[in-house]
Amino acid sequence: MLTLEKVNKYFFRNTLDERWAIRNLDLRVQGGEFITIVGSNGAGKTTVLNLISGNFFPDSGRVFINSEEVTKYPAFRRAHYLGRVFQNTYQGTAASLTIEENFAIAFRKGKPRGLRIAINDSMRKRFKTKLSEVGLGLENRLRDRVGLLSGGQRQALALLMATIGDPKVLLLDEHTANLDPKTAEKIMDLTNQLIRNDHLTALMITHDLSEALNFGTRTLMMDGGEIVLDISGEGRKKLTIPELLDRFSETRHKQFAEDRALLSTAKK
Amino acid sequence: MESISDFLVYSVQEGLLFAILALGVFITFRCLNFPDLTVDGSYPLGAAVFAFMTYRGFGPFVGMAAAFIAGALAGLMTGALNTFSKIPALLSGILTMICLYSINLRIMGRPNISLSENLGHHTVFSLLKNAFSGVPETYLRLIFLMGLVLLLKGLLDLFLHTEIGLAIRATGDSESLVEVQGINPDKTKLIGVAVSNALVALSGAMFAQYQGFVDINMGIGMVVAGLASVIVGEVLVRGRNILFMTLQVVLGAVVYRMATAIALNWGYRIGFKPYDLKLFTGLLVIFILSFPVIKEKMKGLK
Ligand SMILES: Nc1ncnc2c1ncn2[C@@H]1O[C@H](COP(=O)(O)OP(=O)(O)OP(=O)(O)O)[C@@H](O)[C@H]1O
Ligand SMILES: [Mg+2]
């Protein structure tokens, strides 16, 4: 479904500030896999998603989605394969547009856009049904501007918009990190539900190690621009957080240093 | 000294001419979040192109259409500087504006051109006057301008509700979203800035016909005046949807124009000179933009 082949990404290449952000990265994702990605700050997690989405281009290596090579495609040209939700709750929706207008934008993904009026009644009905399924009380607020919603509501809407066109791969970048714990939990449940019901292939970055192990089918741990642990199957089901951290220090010969992850682990 | 009612009619007329420009400024500053300074050049461009066409024997409607298209091209240049050459929006607009100064002079051939009826040049207003000779001219003009502005407002409302229109508005909110939804943000910016400057140039062509001449310097400070109209409108009425927001812009333009007309007409009593007008506009915009910040600071002090 998704393949990264020997991908390298540098920032500020050939300057004193040169940073080798992604190093010879290989990743093969099967259809239906739900992958969680953890790693310390600056490990390269977001950069990997940006390489998949086309916001960055690799300096070498190739990217395939649905067996089509998309390495050099700009973001908007591969968007029909992808859905994406960001950490910033203002990034995944258009705040000055209404809920139904946001939906209408997502609805046209992968199709040409012209001078037709964007919304009609049959669309409105579909949006309403879709919204009532998630039970946030948004189904009667179709004409409210999205800027008026809470962060959690915006993130739920962003999720629905990202999944409306059956994307080949769903990309989630700490999409619950800016929400209060209770809302975060709700959005996480919604995420899980959407991925399962629609049999989506998904990559989710999180800094919450228990979330990384409890959700999904496979967990990647990144460090220094590389995938250092790749855990799936039976072994993953029984794995605890301390064991995960031990395996990290065994391979990397250092402690896993990510304040937020350790903090959120300590809380549990 | 003219009577109060004449004064009102004139300032509403000029406000309506201004509203066309302000609708253009609304697209860039409010929908696209693209601070476009092309306006100071595309406004006289519209007037210059109109005069050019008139002097070559074309009627006013052809002249207005040509002005509209020329404005769109100016907008495309600014848009291309920003999206293709990656020059920041502000600088892109300034560059186009400065190029347009020379281009406008080239089109005009000299810094001032008269569009007087006595020279056989027709404007929409002279056509109107001849067609409805029984009706007082000021009312003809007023009704025509109201109709034109309402038509343009309505068309813009429709446009901003189309698939492309939604994409343009979303671009101002989040470029990441727009890209993720398969829209090329460069394209929406190009279209938006082009439509904006097309309206601005049309406004210039209308104003040239209204005042009967074109002046190379008629664009100076127009972008700030347009912005003043937009934000005065926002202070006057709270708008929730596009229909309201464009109405705000139109009302804002009329009220702004009235305020400047009052300053010009009666301001001499407190020593106000015509050349103080730009200062007046600048201070007005500064005041409205600073007001929320000052209010917050005052709250903090208490
Ligand atoms: N746009 C950019 N310009 C320059 N350097 C960048 C850019 N984006 C990322 N980097 C660098 O690449 C490296 C990886 O960054 P990335 O954002 O992928 O980390 P991350 O794993 O997502 O971290 P975090 O948990 O903090 O989000 C870092 O060293 C970062 O400084
Ligand atoms: Mg990140």
Coordinates of C-alpha atoms and ligand atoms in Angstrom, one line a residue:
Chain A
M1 CA 0.0 0.0 0.0
L2 CA 2.8 2.3 0.9
T3 CA 6.5 1.9 0.4
L4 CA 9.5 4.1 1.3
E5 CA 12.7 2.9 -0.4
K6 CA 16.1 4.0 0.9
V7 CA 14.8 7.4 1.6
N8 CA 17.2 10.2 2.7
K9 CA 16.3 13.7 3.7
Y10 CA 18.7 16.5 4.6
F11 CA 17.9 19.9 5.8
F12 CA 20.3 22.8 5.0
R13 CA 22.3 20.5 2.8
N14 CA 25.9 21.5 2.2
T15 CA 25.9 24.2 4.9
L16 CA 27.4 24.2 8.3
D17 CA 23.9 23.6 9.7
E18 CA 23.4 20.4 7.6
R19 CA 21.1 18.0 9.3
W20 CA 20.6 14.4 8.1
A21 CA 17.0 14.1 9.2
I22 CA 16.0 10.8 7.6
R23 CA 18.7 8.1 7.0
N24 CA 18.3 5.3 4.5
L25 CA 14.8 4.7 5.7
D26 CA 13.0 1.6 4.4
L27 CA 9.3 1.1 5.2
R28 CA 6.8 -1.3 3.7
V29 CA 3.2 -0.8 4.8
Q30 CA 0.5 -3.5 4.0
G31 CA -3.1 -2.5 3.3
G32 CA -5.1 -2.4 6.5
E33 CA -2.1 -1.9 8.8
F34 CA -2.6 0.6 11.6
I35 CA 0.9 1.8 12.5
T36 CA 1.8 3.8 15.6
I37 CA 5.0 5.8 15.5
V38 CA 6.9 6.9 18.6
G39 CA 10.3 8.5 19.1
S40 CA 12.1 11.4 20.8
N41 CA 11.8 15.0 19.8
G42 CA 13.5 15.5 16.4
A43 CA 13.7 11.8 15.7
G44 CA 12.2 12.5 12.2
K45 CA 8.6 11.3 12.7
T46 CA 6.9 14.4 11.2
T47 CA 9.5 14.5 8.4
V48 CA 8.5 10.9 7.4
L49 CA 4.8 11.9 7.1
N50 CA 5.9 15.0 5.1
L51 CA 7.9 12.8 2.8
I52 CA 4.8 10.6 2.3
S53 CA 2.5 13.6 1.8
G54 CA 4.8 15.4 -0.6
N55 CA 5.4 18.5 1.6
F56 CA 9.1 17.5 1.5
F57 CA 10.9 15.7 -1.3
P58 CA 13.6 13.1 -0.5
D59 CA 17.2 13.9 -1.5
S60 CA 17.4 10.3 -2.5
G61 CA 15.2 7.2 -2.4
R62 CA 11.7 6.6 -3.7
V63 CA 8.1 6.8 -2.4
F64 CA 5.3 4.6 -3.6
I65 CA 1.6 4.8 -2.7
N66 CA -0.7 2.1 -4.0
S67 CA 2.2 0.9 -6.2
E68 CA 2.4 4.2 -8.0
E69 CA 5.7 6.1 -7.7
V70 CA 4.9 9.5 -6.2
T71 CA 8.4 10.6 -5.1
K72 CA 8.4 13.9 -7.1
Y73 CA 4.6 14.6 -6.9
P74 CA 3.8 17.9 -5.1
A75 CA 1.4 17.5 -2.1
F76 CA -1.8 18.4 -3.9
R77 CA -1.1 15.8 -6.7
R78 CA -1.0 12.9 -4.4
A79 CA -3.6 14.1 -2.0
H80 CA -6.3 11.9 -3.4
Y81 CA -4.4 8.9 -2.0
L82 CA -4.1 10.5 1.5
G83 CA -6.0 11.8 4.4
R84 CA -4.2 13.8 7.1
V85 CA -4.9 15.4 10.5
F86 CA -2.4 17.7 12.2
Q87 CA -1.6 18.5 15.8
N88 CA -2.7 22.1 15.3
T89 CA -6.5 22.0 15.4
Y90 CA -6.7 25.0 13.1
Q91 CA -4.6 23.3 10.4
G92 CA -6.9 20.4 9.4
T93 CA -10.0 22.5 8.9
A94 CA -10.8 26.0 7.4
A95 CA -11.9 28.1 10.4
S96 CA -13.7 30.8 8.5
L97 CA -15.8 28.4 6.5
T98 CA -18.9 26.7 7.8
I99 CA -19.0 23.0 8.7
E100 CA -20.8 22.1 5.5
E101 CA -18.4 24.1 3.4
N102 CA -15.5 22.3 5.0
F103 CA -17.2 19.0 4.1
A104 CA -17.9 20.2 0.6
I105 CA -14.2 20.8 0.1
A106 CA -13.3 17.4 1.3
F107 CA -16.1 15.9 -0.8
R108 CA -14.5 17.2 -4.0
K109 CA -11.1 15.7 -3.3
G110 CA -9.6 14.0 -6.3
K111 CA -12.2 15.6 -8.6
P112 CA -11.8 18.8 -10.6
R113 CA -13.2 21.9 -9.0
G114 CA -15.1 24.4 -11.1
L115 CA -17.7 27.1 -11.0
R116 CA -20.5 25.0 -9.7
I117 CA -22.1 26.0 -6.5
A118 CA -20.3 23.8 -4.0
I119 CA -23.1 22.5 -1.8
N120 CA -26.5 21.0 -2.6
D121 CA -29.2 19.5 -0.5
S122 CA -28.3 15.9 -1.1
M123 CA -24.8 16.6 0.0
R124 CA -26.2 18.4 3.1
K125 CA -28.1 15.2 4.0
R126 CA -25.0 13.1 3.6
F127 CA -22.9 15.4 5.8
K128 CA -25.7 15.4 8.4
T129 CA -25.7 11.6 8.5
K130 CA -22.0 11.4 8.8
L131 CA -21.9 13.9 11.6
S132 CA -24.7 12.3 13.6
E133 CA -22.8 9.0 13.5
V134 CA -20.0 10.5 15.6
G135 CA -22.4 11.9 18.2
L136 CA -20.9 15.3 18.9
G137 CA -24.1 17.3 18.4
L138 CA -22.6 18.9 15.2
E139 CA -25.3 17.6 12.9
N140 CA -27.5 20.6 13.6
R141 CA -24.7 23.1 13.3
L142 CA -23.9 22.6 9.6
R143 CA -23.9 26.4 9.0
D144 CA -21.8 27.3 11.9
R145 CA -18.3 28.6 11.2
V146 CA -15.7 26.1 12.2
G147 CA -13.8 28.7 14.1
L148 CA -16.6 28.7 16.6
L149 CA -16.1 25.0 17.5
S150 CA -14.0 23.6 20.3
G151 CA -10.6 22.1 19.5
G152 CA -11.9 18.6 19.9
Q153 CA -14.9 19.3 17.7
R154 CA -12.5 20.7 15.0
Q155 CA -10.3 17.6 15.3
A156 CA -13.3 15.3 14.9
L157 CA -14.4 17.3 11.8
A158 CA -10.8 17.1 10.5
L159 CA -10.9 13.3 10.9
L160 CA -14.2 13.0 9.1
M161 CA -12.8 15.2 6.3
A162 CA -9.6 13.2 6.1
T163 CA -11.5 9.9 5.8
I164 CA -14.5 11.0 3.6
G165 CA -13.0 9.9 0.3
D166 CA -11.6 6.5 1.4
P167 CA -7.9 7.5 1.4
K168 CA -5.4 4.8 0.7
V169 CA -3.3 6.0 3.7
L170 CA -4.4 8.1 6.7
L171 CA -1.6 10.2 8.3
L172 CA -2.1 11.4 11.9
D173 CA 0.5 13.6 13.5
E174 CA -0.1 13.8 17.3
H175 CA -3.6 14.8 16.4
T176 CA -4.8 14.6 20.1
A177 CA -1.8 16.3 21.7
N178 CA -3.4 19.8 21.9
L179 CA -6.6 18.5 23.5
D180 CA -7.5 18.0 27.2
P181 CA -7.1 14.4 28.3
K182 CA -10.8 13.6 28.2
T183 CA -11.4 15.0 24.7
A184 CA -8.1 13.4 23.5
E185 CA -9.5 10.0 24.6
K186 CA -12.8 10.7 22.7
I187 CA -10.9 11.7 19.5
M188 CA -8.7 8.6 19.9
D189 CA -11.7 6.4 20.1
L190 CA -13.3 8.0 17.1
T191 CA -10.0 7.6 15.2
N192 CA -9.9 3.9 16.0
Q193 CA -13.5 3.5 15.1
L194 CA -13.1 5.2 11.7
I195 CA -10.0 3.2 10.8
R196 CA -11.6 -0.1 11.7
N197 CA -15.0 0.5 10.1
D198 CA -13.5 1.8 6.8
H199 CA -10.5 -0.7 7.0
L200 CA -8.1 2.1 6.5
T201 CA -4.4 1.9 6.4
A202 CA -3.0 4.4 8.9
L203 CA 0.2 5.9 10.3
M204 CA -0.2 7.7 13.6
I205 CA 2.5 9.6 15.5
T206 CA 2.0 9.8 19.2
H207 CA 4.1 10.7 22.2
D208 CA 1.9 8.5 24.5
L209 CA 3.6 5.1 24.7
S210 CA 0.6 3.4 26.1
E211 CA -1.5 4.7 23.3
A212 CA 1.1 3.5 20.8
L213 CA 0.9 0.0 22.2
N214 CA -2.8 -0.2 22.8
F215 CA -4.0 1.0 19.5
G216 CA -3.1 -0.2 16.0
T217 CA -1.4 -3.4 14.7
R218 CA 2.3 -2.4 14.5
T219 CA 4.5 0.1 16.3
L220 CA 7.6 1.8 15.0
M221 CA 10.1 3.5 17.2
M222 CA 12.3 6.2 15.6
D223 CA 15.6 7.7 16.7
G224 CA 18.0 9.9 14.8
G225 CA 16.2 9.6 11.5
E226 CA 16.0 5.8 11.6
I227 CA 13.4 3.2 12.5
V228 CA 15.1 1.4 15.4
L229 CA 12.3 -0.8 16.5
D230 CA 9.5 -2.4 14.4
I231 CA 7.1 -4.4 16.5
S232 CA 4.0 -6.3 15.3
G233 CA 2.1 -9.5 15.8
E234 CA 1.9 -11.6 19.0
G235 CA 5.0 -10.1 20.5
R236 CA 3.5 -6.6 20.4
K237 CA 0.3 -7.7 22.2
K238 CA 2.1 -8.7 25.3
L239 CA 4.7 -5.9 25.2
T240 CA 4.7 -3.5 28.2
I241 CA 6.1 0.0 28.2
P242 CA 9.1 -0.8 30.4
E243 CA 10.0 -3.7 28.0
L244 CA 9.7 -1.3 25.1
L245 CA 12.0 1.1 26.7
D246 CA 14.5 -1.7 27.6
R247 CA 14.5 -2.8 24.0
F248 CA 15.2 0.7 22.9
S249 CA 18.2 1.1 25.2
E250 CA 19.5 -2.3 24.1
T251 CA 19.6 -1.3 20.4
R252 CA 20.6 2.3 20.9
H253 CA 22.8 2.0 23.9
K254 CA 21.2 5.0 25.5
Q255 CA 18.1 5.9 27.5
F256 CA 14.9 6.8 25.6
A257 CA 14.8 10.6 26.2
E258 CA 11.4 12.1 25.5
D259 CA 10.1 14.1 28.4
R260 CA 6.5 14.1 27.3
A261 CA 6.4 10.4 26.7
L262 CA 7.9 9.6 30.1
L263 CA 5.6 12.1 31.8
S264 CA 2.5 10.6 30.2
T265 CA 3.7 7.1 31.1
A266 CA 4.3 8.1 34.7
K267 CA 0.8 9.4 35.0
K268 CA -0.8 6.1 34.1
Chain B
M1 CA -21.6 75.5 -1.0
E2 CA -23.8 72.6 -2.0
S3 CA -26.9 71.5 -0.1
I4 CA -26.8 68.7 2.4
S5 CA -28.9 66.4 0.2
D6 CA -26.6 67.0 -2.7
F7 CA -23.7 66.3 -0.5
L8 CA -25.2 63.0 0.6
V9 CA -25.9 61.9 -2.9
Y10 CA -22.4 62.7 -4.1
S11 CA -20.7 61.0 -1.3
V12 CA -22.9 57.9 -1.7
Q13 CA -22.1 57.8 -5.4
E14 CA -18.4 58.0 -4.7
G15 CA -18.8 55.5 -1.9
L16 CA -20.3 53.0 -4.3
L17 CA -17.5 53.6 -6.8
F18 CA -15.2 52.8 -3.9
A19 CA -17.1 49.7 -2.9
I20 CA -16.1 48.0 -6.1
L21 CA -12.4 48.5 -5.2
A22 CA -13.1 47.5 -1.6
L23 CA -14.7 44.2 -2.7
G24 CA -11.5 43.5 -4.5
V25 CA -9.4 44.3 -1.4
F26 CA -11.8 42.1 0.6
I27 CA -10.9 39.1 -1.5
T28 CA -7.1 39.4 -1.0
F29 CA -7.0 40.7 2.6
R30 CA -9.8 38.8 4.1
C31 CA -10.4 35.6 2.0
L32 CA -6.9 34.8 0.8
N33 CA -5.0 36.4 3.7
F34 CA -2.7 37.9 1.0
P35 CA -1.8 41.5 1.7
D36 CA -1.8 42.7 -1.9
L37 CA -0.4 46.2 -2.6
T38 CA -0.9 45.9 -6.4
V39 CA -4.1 48.0 -5.9
D40 CA -2.3 51.3 -6.1
G41 CA -1.2 50.4 -9.6
S42 CA -4.1 48.4 -10.9
Y43 CA -6.6 51.1 -10.0
P44 CA -5.1 53.7 -12.3
L45 CA -4.4 50.9 -14.8
G46 CA -8.1 50.3 -15.1
A47 CA -8.6 54.1 -15.7
A48 CA -5.7 54.2 -18.2
V49 CA -6.9 51.2 -20.2
F50 CA -10.4 52.7 -20.3
A51 CA -9.1 56.0 -21.6
F52 CA -6.9 54.2 -24.1
M53 CA -10.0 52.3 -25.5
T54 CA -12.1 55.4 -25.5
Y55 CA -9.6 57.4 -27.5
R56 CA -9.5 54.5 -30.0
G57 CA -13.3 54.8 -30.5
F58 CA -14.5 52.0 -28.4
G59 CA -17.7 52.4 -26.3
P60 CA -17.6 52.5 -22.5
F61 CA -18.6 48.9 -22.0
V62 CA -15.8 47.6 -24.1
G63 CA -13.5 50.0 -22.2
M64 CA -14.8 48.6 -18.8
A65 CA -14.3 45.0 -20.0
A66 CA -10.8 45.8 -21.1
A67 CA -10.0 47.5 -17.8
F68 CA -11.3 44.4 -15.9
I69 CA -9.1 42.1 -18.0
A70 CA -6.0 44.3 -17.6
G71 CA -6.6 44.3 -13.8
A72 CA -6.8 40.6 -13.8
L73 CA -3.5 40.4 -15.7
A74 CA -1.8 42.7 -13.2
G75 CA -3.1 40.5 -10.4
L76 CA -1.7 37.4 -12.2
M77 CA 1.7 39.1 -12.3
T78 CA 1.6 39.7 -8.5
G79 CA 0.3 36.2 -7.9
A80 CA 3.1 34.7 -10.1
L81 CA 5.8 36.6 -8.4
N82 CA 4.5 35.2 -5.1
T83 CA 3.8 31.6 -6.1
F84 CA 6.3 31.0 -8.8
S85 CA 9.2 33.2 -7.7
K86 CA 8.5 32.8 -4.0
I87 CA 8.7 36.5 -3.4
P88 CA 6.8 37.5 -0.3
A89 CA 3.2 38.7 -1.0
L90 CA 3.9 42.3 0.1
L91 CA 6.9 42.7 -2.0
S92 CA 5.2 41.0 -5.0
G93 CA 2.5 43.6 -4.9
I94 CA 4.9 46.5 -4.5
L95 CA 7.0 45.3 -7.5
T96 CA 3.9 45.0 -9.7
M97 CA 2.7 48.4 -8.5
I98 CA 6.0 50.1 -9.4
C99 CA 6.1 48.4 -12.8
L100 CA 2.5 49.5 -13.4
Y101 CA 3.4 53.2 -12.9
S102 CA 5.5 53.2 -16.0
I103 CA 3.1 50.9 -17.9
N104 CA 0.2 53.2 -17.0
L105 CA 2.1 56.2 -18.4
R106 CA 2.9 54.3 -21.5
I107 CA -0.8 53.5 -22.0
M108 CA -1.9 57.0 -21.3
G109 CA 0.9 58.7 -23.2
R110 CA 0.8 61.7 -20.8
P111 CA 0.0 62.1 -17.1
N112 CA -3.5 63.5 -17.5
I113 CA -6.3 62.5 -20.0
S114 CA -9.7 64.1 -20.2
L115 CA -12.7 62.0 -20.9
S116 CA -14.9 65.0 -21.7
E117 CA -18.1 64.5 -23.5
N118 CA -17.3 67.6 -25.5
L119 CA -14.5 65.7 -27.2
G120 CA -17.1 63.1 -28.3
H121 CA -16.1 60.6 -25.7
H122 CA -18.9 58.6 -24.2
T123 CA -19.0 57.2 -20.7
V124 CA -21.7 55.0 -19.2
F125 CA -22.9 58.2 -17.4
S126 CA -23.2 60.2 -20.6
L127 CA -25.0 57.3 -22.3
L128 CA -27.4 57.2 -19.4
K129 CA -28.0 60.9 -19.5
N130 CA -28.9 60.8 -23.2
A131 CA -31.1 57.7 -22.8
F132 CA -33.1 59.1 -19.8
S133 CA -33.0 62.8 -20.5
G134 CA -36.0 63.6 -18.2
V135 CA -34.4 62.2 -15.0
P136 CA -32.0 64.4 -13.0
E137 CA -28.5 63.3 -13.7
T138 CA -27.4 62.7 -10.1
Y139 CA -30.2 60.3 -9.5
L140 CA -29.5 58.4 -12.7
R141 CA -25.9 58.0 -11.6
L142 CA -27.0 57.0 -8.1
I143 CA -29.4 54.3 -9.4
F144 CA -26.9 53.0 -12.0
L145 CA -24.1 52.7 -9.4
M146 CA -26.4 51.0 -6.9
G147 CA -27.4 48.5 -9.5
L148 CA -23.8 47.9 -10.6
V149 CA -22.5 47.4 -7.1
L150 CA -25.4 45.1 -6.1
L151 CA -24.8 43.1 -9.3
L152 CA -21.0 42.8 -8.6
K153 CA -21.7 42.0 -5.0
G154 CA -24.1 39.3 -6.0
L155 CA -21.8 37.8 -8.5
L156 CA -18.9 37.8 -6.0
D157 CA -21.2 36.1 -3.4
L158 CA -22.0 33.4 -5.9
F159 CA -18.3 33.0 -6.9
L160 CA -17.2 32.6 -3.3
H161 CA -19.8 29.8 -2.9
T162 CA -18.5 27.8 -5.9
E163 CA -16.1 24.9 -5.6
I164 CA -13.2 27.3 -6.6
G165 CA -14.6 30.0 -4.3
L166 CA -14.5 27.7 -1.3
A167 CA -11.0 26.6 -2.2
I168 CA -9.9 30.3 -2.4
R169 CA -11.4 31.1 1.0
A170 CA -9.9 28.0 2.6
T171 CA -6.5 29.0 1.3
G172 CA -6.5 32.0 3.6
D173 CA -7.2 29.7 6.6
S174 CA -4.9 26.8 6.1
E175 CA -2.7 26.1 3.2
S176 CA -2.0 22.6 4.6
L177 CA -5.6 21.8 4.6
V178 CA -6.0 23.0 1.0
E179 CA -3.1 20.8 -0.1
V180 CA -4.3 17.8 1.7
Q181 CA -7.6 18.2 0.0
G182 CA -5.9 18.1 -3.4
I183 CA -6.1 21.8 -4.2
N184 CA -3.0 23.6 -5.5
P185 CA -2.8 26.7 -3.3
D186 CA -0.7 28.5 -5.9
K187 CA -3.7 28.2 -8.2
T188 CA -6.2 29.5 -5.8
K189 CA -3.9 32.4 -5.0
L190 CA -3.5 33.3 -8.6
I191 CA -7.2 33.2 -9.3
G192 CA -8.1 35.2 -6.1
V193 CA -5.5 37.9 -6.7
A194 CA -6.5 38.2 -10.4
V195 CA -10.2 38.5 -9.6
S196 CA -9.4 41.1 -6.9
N197 CA -7.4 43.3 -9.2
A198 CA -9.9 42.9 -12.0
L199 CA -12.5 44.5 -9.6
V200 CA -10.0 47.2 -8.5
A201 CA -9.2 48.1 -12.2
L202 CA -13.0 48.2 -13.0
S203 CA -13.4 50.6 -10.0
G204 CA -10.7 52.8 -11.5
A205 CA -12.4 52.8 -14.9
M206 CA -15.7 53.7 -13.3
F207 CA -14.1 56.5 -11.3
A208 CA -12.4 57.9 -14.4
Q209 CA -15.8 58.1 -16.1
Y210 CA -17.3 59.6 -13.0
Q211 CA -14.8 62.5 -12.7
G212 CA -14.2 62.8 -16.4
F213 CA -10.5 62.4 -16.4
V214 CA -7.6 60.1 -15.7
D215 CA -4.6 61.0 -13.6
I216 CA -1.5 59.0 -13.3
N217 CA -1.4 59.5 -9.5
M218 CA -5.0 58.6 -8.9
G219 CA -4.0 55.3 -7.3
I220 CA -1.8 56.6 -4.5
G221 CA -3.1 55.3 -1.2
M222 CA -5.9 53.3 -2.7
V223 CA -5.0 50.1 -1.1
V224 CA -5.2 51.7 2.4
A225 CA -8.5 53.4 1.5
G226 CA -9.9 50.0 0.4
L227 CA -8.7 48.4 3.5
A228 CA -10.2 51.3 5.5
S229 CA -13.6 50.6 3.8
V230 CA -13.3 46.9 4.7
I231 CA -12.5 47.4 8.4
V232 CA -15.0 50.3 8.8
G233 CA -17.6 47.9 7.5
E234 CA -16.5 45.3 10.0
V235 CA -16.9 47.8 12.8
L236 CA -20.4 48.8 11.6
V237 CA -22.0 45.4 11.3
R238 CA -21.2 42.0 12.5
G239 CA -21.3 39.6 9.6
R240 CA -21.4 35.8 9.8
N241 CA -21.5 34.6 6.3
I242 CA -20.2 35.8 3.0
L243 CA -23.4 37.6 2.0
F244 CA -23.1 39.7 5.2
M245 CA -19.4 40.2 4.8
T246 CA -19.6 41.6 1.3
L247 CA -22.5 43.8 2.5
Q248 CA -20.2 45.1 5.2
V249 CA -17.7 46.0 2.6
V250 CA -20.1 48.0 0.5
L251 CA -21.5 49.8 3.5
G252 CA -18.0 50.4 4.9
A253 CA -17.0 52.0 1.6
V254 CA -20.0 54.3 1.6
V255 CA -19.5 55.3 5.2
Y256 CA -15.7 55.8 4.8
R257 CA -16.3 57.9 1.7
M258 CA -18.8 60.0 3.6
A259 CA -16.4 60.5 6.4
T260 CA -13.7 61.7 4.0
A261 CA -16.2 64.0 2.2
I262 CA -17.2 65.5 5.6
A263 CA -13.6 66.1 6.3
L264 CA -13.0 67.7 2.9
N265 CA -16.2 69.8 3.0
W266 CA -16.2 71.1 6.5
G267 CA -12.8 70.2 7.8
Y268 CA -11.4 73.6 6.7
R269 CA -13.0 75.1 9.8
I270 CA -10.5 73.2 11.9
G271 CA -7.7 73.7 9.4
F272 CA -8.1 70.5 7.4
K273 CA -6.6 70.7 4.0
P274 CA -7.3 68.3 1.0
Y275 CA -3.8 67.0 1.2
D276 CA -4.5 65.9 4.8
L277 CA -6.8 63.2 3.5
K278 CA -4.2 60.5 3.3
L279 CA -3.2 61.2 6.9
F280 CA -6.8 61.1 7.9
T281 CA -7.2 57.6 6.2
G282 CA -4.0 56.4 7.6
L283 CA -4.9 57.4 11.2
L284 CA -8.4 55.9 10.8
V285 CA -7.0 52.5 9.8
I286 CA -4.3 52.7 12.6
F287 CA -6.9 53.6 15.1
I288 CA -9.4 50.8 14.2
L289 CA -6.6 48.2 14.0
S290 CA -5.0 49.3 17.3
F291 CA -8.3 49.6 19.2
P292 CA -8.7 46.0 20.3
V293 CA -5.1 45.9 21.5
I294 CA -5.5 49.2 23.4
K295 CA -8.7 47.9 24.9
E296 CA -7.0 44.7 26.1
K297 CA -4.1 46.7 27.6
M298 CA -6.6 49.0 29.4
K299 CA -8.3 46.0 30.9
G300 CA -5.0 44.7 32.1
L301 CA -4.3 47.9 33.9
K302 CA -7.5 47.9 35.9
Ligands
LIG1 N1 11.3 22.5 7.8 C1 12.4 22.1 8.4 N2 13.5 22.9 8.3 C2 14.7 22.6 8.9 N3 14.9 21.5 9.6 C3 13.8 20.7 9.9 C4 12.5 21.0 9.3 N4 11.6 20.0 9.7 C5 12.3 19.2 10.5 N5 13.6 19.6 10.6 C6 14.7 18.9 11.4 O1 14.6 17.5 11.1 C7 14.7 16.7 12.3 C8 13.5 15.9 12.4 O2 12.4 16.7 12.7 P1 10.9 16.2 12.9 O3 10.0 17.3 12.9 O4 10.6 15.1 11.9 O5 10.9 15.5 14.3 P2 9.8 14.7 15.1 O6 10.2 13.3 15.3 O7 8.5 15.0 14.5 O8 9.9 15.5 16.5 P3 8.7 16.0 17.5 O9 8.4 14.9 18.4 O10 9.4 17.2 18.2 O11 7.6 16.5 16.7 C9 14.9 17.7 13.4 O12 16.3 17.8 13.6 C10 14.4 19.0 12.9 O13 15.1 20.1 13.4
MG2 MG 6.7 16.1 15.0

